[in-house]
Short mmCIF file of C-alpha atoms in Angstrom, two decimals:
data_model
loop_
_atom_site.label_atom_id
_atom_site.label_comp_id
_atom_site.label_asym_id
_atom_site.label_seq_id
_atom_site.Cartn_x
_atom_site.Cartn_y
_atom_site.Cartn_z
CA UNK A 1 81.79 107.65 -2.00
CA UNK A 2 82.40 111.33 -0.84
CA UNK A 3 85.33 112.36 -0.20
CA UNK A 4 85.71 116.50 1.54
CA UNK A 5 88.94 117.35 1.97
CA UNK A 6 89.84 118.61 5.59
CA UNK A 7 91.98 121.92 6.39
CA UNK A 8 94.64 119.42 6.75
CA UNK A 9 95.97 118.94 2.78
CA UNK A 10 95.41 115.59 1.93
CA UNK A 11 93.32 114.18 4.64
CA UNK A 12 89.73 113.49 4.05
CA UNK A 13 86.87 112.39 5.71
CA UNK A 14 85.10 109.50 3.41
CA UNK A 15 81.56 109.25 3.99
CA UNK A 16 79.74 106.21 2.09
CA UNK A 17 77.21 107.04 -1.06
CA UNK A 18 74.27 104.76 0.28
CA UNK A 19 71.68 103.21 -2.48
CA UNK A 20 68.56 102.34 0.05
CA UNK A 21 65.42 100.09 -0.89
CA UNK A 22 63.37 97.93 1.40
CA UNK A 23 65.94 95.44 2.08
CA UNK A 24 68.37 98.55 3.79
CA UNK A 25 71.31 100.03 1.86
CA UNK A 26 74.27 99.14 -0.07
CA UNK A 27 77.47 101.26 -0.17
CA UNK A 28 81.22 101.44 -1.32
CA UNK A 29 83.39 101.60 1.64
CA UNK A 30 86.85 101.56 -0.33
CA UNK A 31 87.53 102.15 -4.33
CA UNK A 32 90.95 102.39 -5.79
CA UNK A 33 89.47 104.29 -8.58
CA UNK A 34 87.87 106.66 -6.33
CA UNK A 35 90.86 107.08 -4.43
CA UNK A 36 93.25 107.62 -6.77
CA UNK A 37 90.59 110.28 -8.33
CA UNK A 38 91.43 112.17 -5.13
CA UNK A 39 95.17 111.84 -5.57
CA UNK A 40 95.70 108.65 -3.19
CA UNK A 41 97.66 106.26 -4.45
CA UNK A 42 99.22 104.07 -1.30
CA UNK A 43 98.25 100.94 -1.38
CA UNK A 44 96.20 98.56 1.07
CA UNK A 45 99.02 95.91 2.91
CA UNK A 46 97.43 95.75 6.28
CA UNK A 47 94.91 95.70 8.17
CA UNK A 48 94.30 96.46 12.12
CA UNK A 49 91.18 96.00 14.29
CA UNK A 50 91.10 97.22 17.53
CA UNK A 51 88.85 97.02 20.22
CA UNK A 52 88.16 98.80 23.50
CA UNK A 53 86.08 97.96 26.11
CA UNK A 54 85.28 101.05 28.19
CA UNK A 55 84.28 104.83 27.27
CA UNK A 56 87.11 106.66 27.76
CA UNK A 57 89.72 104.61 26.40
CA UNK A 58 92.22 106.90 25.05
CA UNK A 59 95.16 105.24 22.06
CA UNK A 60 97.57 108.06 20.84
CA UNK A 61 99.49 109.63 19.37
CA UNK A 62 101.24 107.55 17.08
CA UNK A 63 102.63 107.85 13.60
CA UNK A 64 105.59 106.32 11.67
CA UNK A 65 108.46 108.11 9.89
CA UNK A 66 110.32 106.98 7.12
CA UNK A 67 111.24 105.05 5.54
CA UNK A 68 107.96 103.62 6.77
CA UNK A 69 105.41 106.46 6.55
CA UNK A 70 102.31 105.10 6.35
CA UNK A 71 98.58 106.05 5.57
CA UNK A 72 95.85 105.10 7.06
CA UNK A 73 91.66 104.83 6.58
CA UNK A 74 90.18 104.74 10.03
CA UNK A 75 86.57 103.54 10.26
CA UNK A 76 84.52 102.73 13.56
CA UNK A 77 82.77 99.33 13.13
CA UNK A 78 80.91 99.59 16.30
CA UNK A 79 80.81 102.31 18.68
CA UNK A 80 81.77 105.97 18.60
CA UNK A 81 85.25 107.42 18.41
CA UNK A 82 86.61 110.66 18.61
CA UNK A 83 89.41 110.60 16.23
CA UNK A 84 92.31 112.89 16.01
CA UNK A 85 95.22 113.42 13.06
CA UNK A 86 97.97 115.89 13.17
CA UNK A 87 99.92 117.44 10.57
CA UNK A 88 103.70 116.36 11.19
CA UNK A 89 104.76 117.11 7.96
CA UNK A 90 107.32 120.17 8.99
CA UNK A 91 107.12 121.40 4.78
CA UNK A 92 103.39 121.72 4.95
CA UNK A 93 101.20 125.00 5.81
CA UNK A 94 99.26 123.08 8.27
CA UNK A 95 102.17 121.55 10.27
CA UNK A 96 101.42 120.83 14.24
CA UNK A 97 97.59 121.75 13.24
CA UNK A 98 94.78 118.69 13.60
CA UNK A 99 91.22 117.99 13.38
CA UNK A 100 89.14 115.38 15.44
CA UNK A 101 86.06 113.79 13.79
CA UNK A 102 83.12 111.59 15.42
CA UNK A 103 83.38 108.26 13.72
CA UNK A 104 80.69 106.62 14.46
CA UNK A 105 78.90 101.62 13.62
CA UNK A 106 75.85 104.30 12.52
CA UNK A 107 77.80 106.86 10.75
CA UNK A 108 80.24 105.02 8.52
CA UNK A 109 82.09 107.87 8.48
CA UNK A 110 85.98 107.02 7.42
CA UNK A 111 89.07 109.21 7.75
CA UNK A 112 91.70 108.71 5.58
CA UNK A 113 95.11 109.47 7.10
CA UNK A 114 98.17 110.71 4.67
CA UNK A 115 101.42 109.90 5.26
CA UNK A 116 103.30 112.17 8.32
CA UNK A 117 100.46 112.56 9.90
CA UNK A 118 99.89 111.48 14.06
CA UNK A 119 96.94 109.41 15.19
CA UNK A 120 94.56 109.03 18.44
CA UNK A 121 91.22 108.76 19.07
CA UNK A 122 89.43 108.27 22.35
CA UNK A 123 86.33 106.14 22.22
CA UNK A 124 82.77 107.72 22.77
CA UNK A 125 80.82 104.45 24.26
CA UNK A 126 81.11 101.34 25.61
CA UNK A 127 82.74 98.11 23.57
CA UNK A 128 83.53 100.64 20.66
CA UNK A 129 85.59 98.70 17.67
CA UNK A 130 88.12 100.16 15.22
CA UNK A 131 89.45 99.20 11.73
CA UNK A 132 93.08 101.13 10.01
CA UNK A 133 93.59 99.91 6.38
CA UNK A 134 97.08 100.34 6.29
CA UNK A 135 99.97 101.32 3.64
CA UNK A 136 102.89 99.78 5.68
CA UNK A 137 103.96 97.23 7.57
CA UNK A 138 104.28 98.07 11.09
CA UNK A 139 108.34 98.99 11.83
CA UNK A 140 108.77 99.12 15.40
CA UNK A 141 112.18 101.27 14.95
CA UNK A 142 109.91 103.94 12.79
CA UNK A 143 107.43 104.47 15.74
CA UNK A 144 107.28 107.90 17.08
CA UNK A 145 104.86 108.75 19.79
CA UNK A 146 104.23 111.41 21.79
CA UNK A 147 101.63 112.30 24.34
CA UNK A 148 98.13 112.99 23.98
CA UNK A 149 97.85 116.03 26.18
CA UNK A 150 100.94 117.87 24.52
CA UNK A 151 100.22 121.91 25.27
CA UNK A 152 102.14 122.06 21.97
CA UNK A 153 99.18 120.66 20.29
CA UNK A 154 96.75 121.56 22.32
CA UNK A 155 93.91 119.34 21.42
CA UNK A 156 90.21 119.69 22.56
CA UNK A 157 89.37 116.26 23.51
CA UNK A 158 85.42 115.86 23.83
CA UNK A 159 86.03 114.14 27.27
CA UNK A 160 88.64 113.04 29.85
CA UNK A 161 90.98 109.80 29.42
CA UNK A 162 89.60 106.98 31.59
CA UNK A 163 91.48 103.99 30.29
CA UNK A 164 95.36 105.06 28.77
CA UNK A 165 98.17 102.12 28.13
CA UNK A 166 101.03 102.32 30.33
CA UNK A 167 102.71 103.01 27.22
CA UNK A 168 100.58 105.85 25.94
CA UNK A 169 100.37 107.32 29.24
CA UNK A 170 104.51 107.32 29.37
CA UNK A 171 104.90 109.18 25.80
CA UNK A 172 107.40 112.14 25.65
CA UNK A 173 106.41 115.45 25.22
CA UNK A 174 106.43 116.70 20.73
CA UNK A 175 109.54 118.62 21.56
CA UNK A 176 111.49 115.76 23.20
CA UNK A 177 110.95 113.34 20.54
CA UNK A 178 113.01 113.23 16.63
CA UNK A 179 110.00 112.94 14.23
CA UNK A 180 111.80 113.94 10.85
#
């Protein structure tokens, strides 16, 4: 596996060490040891799938604060995605800064996701599906969310929203919202 750090402390994006022969390729996708040789120790105790029909679907921003932070690694199993973390750690150098990152079925790309960060992505194509390996139980009560278009954040999304939740699409604005 190899793992390059992003400007974000602690967030990487994971691409997969491929051994190829006639047959195609075979690849770690997750490694404790490998993980925890980067300094990532959370453990595995769910795991999501999500899928989304149309380009355009936009699911964000969401994050969980404690005492249920929780980390994530994001992979695309089919599809594209666009994905998006943000720093909401208020003690780090980075706070309120993110990246995006193409996740791609060809790419294999993963992000891993520290705790305090926000999430989104927006898919790229059609029927695009979406794994999170998870180090928390979902806590409804820990949810913050906020919207995906917040000027505070300012984020360059590689295309407009087609398809947003009722629920996404009704998020607060950063400043209106308790995150720590």
């Amino acid at each position: 596996m190899i793992f390059t750090e992003t400007k974000l402390k602690g967030a990487f994006l994971i691409d997969v060490n491929f051994i190829e022969d006639e047959r195609g390729f075979f690849g770690r996708s997750y490694c404790s040891e490998e993980f925890l040789k980067h300094g990532i120790t959370t453990p595995v105790l769910q795991t999501n799938m999500s899928h989304n029909k149309e380009k355009g679907t936009l699911r964000g921003m969401h994050m969980q604060i404690a005492p249920y932070l929780e980390s994530k690694l994001v992979r695309c199993t089919r599809g594209a995605i666009y994905d998006v973390i943000i720093d909401m750690r208020s003690e780090s150098e980075t706070y309120k800064q993110w990246i995006g990152a193409e996740l791609t079925g060809d790419n294999y790309r993963m992000l891993y996701v520290p705790e305090g960060f926000a999430h989104g992505f927006i898919t790229l194509e059609d029927n695009t599906d979406v794994t999170y390996q998870v180090s928390q139980y979902y806590a409804p009560t820990a949810e913050r969310c906020f919207r995906w278009d917040d000027p505070e954040f300012d984020i360059k999304w590689p295309l407009s929203p087609r398809i947003i939740s009722k629920k996404d699409n009704a998020h607060a604005l950063f400043e209106d919202i308790t995150v720590n």
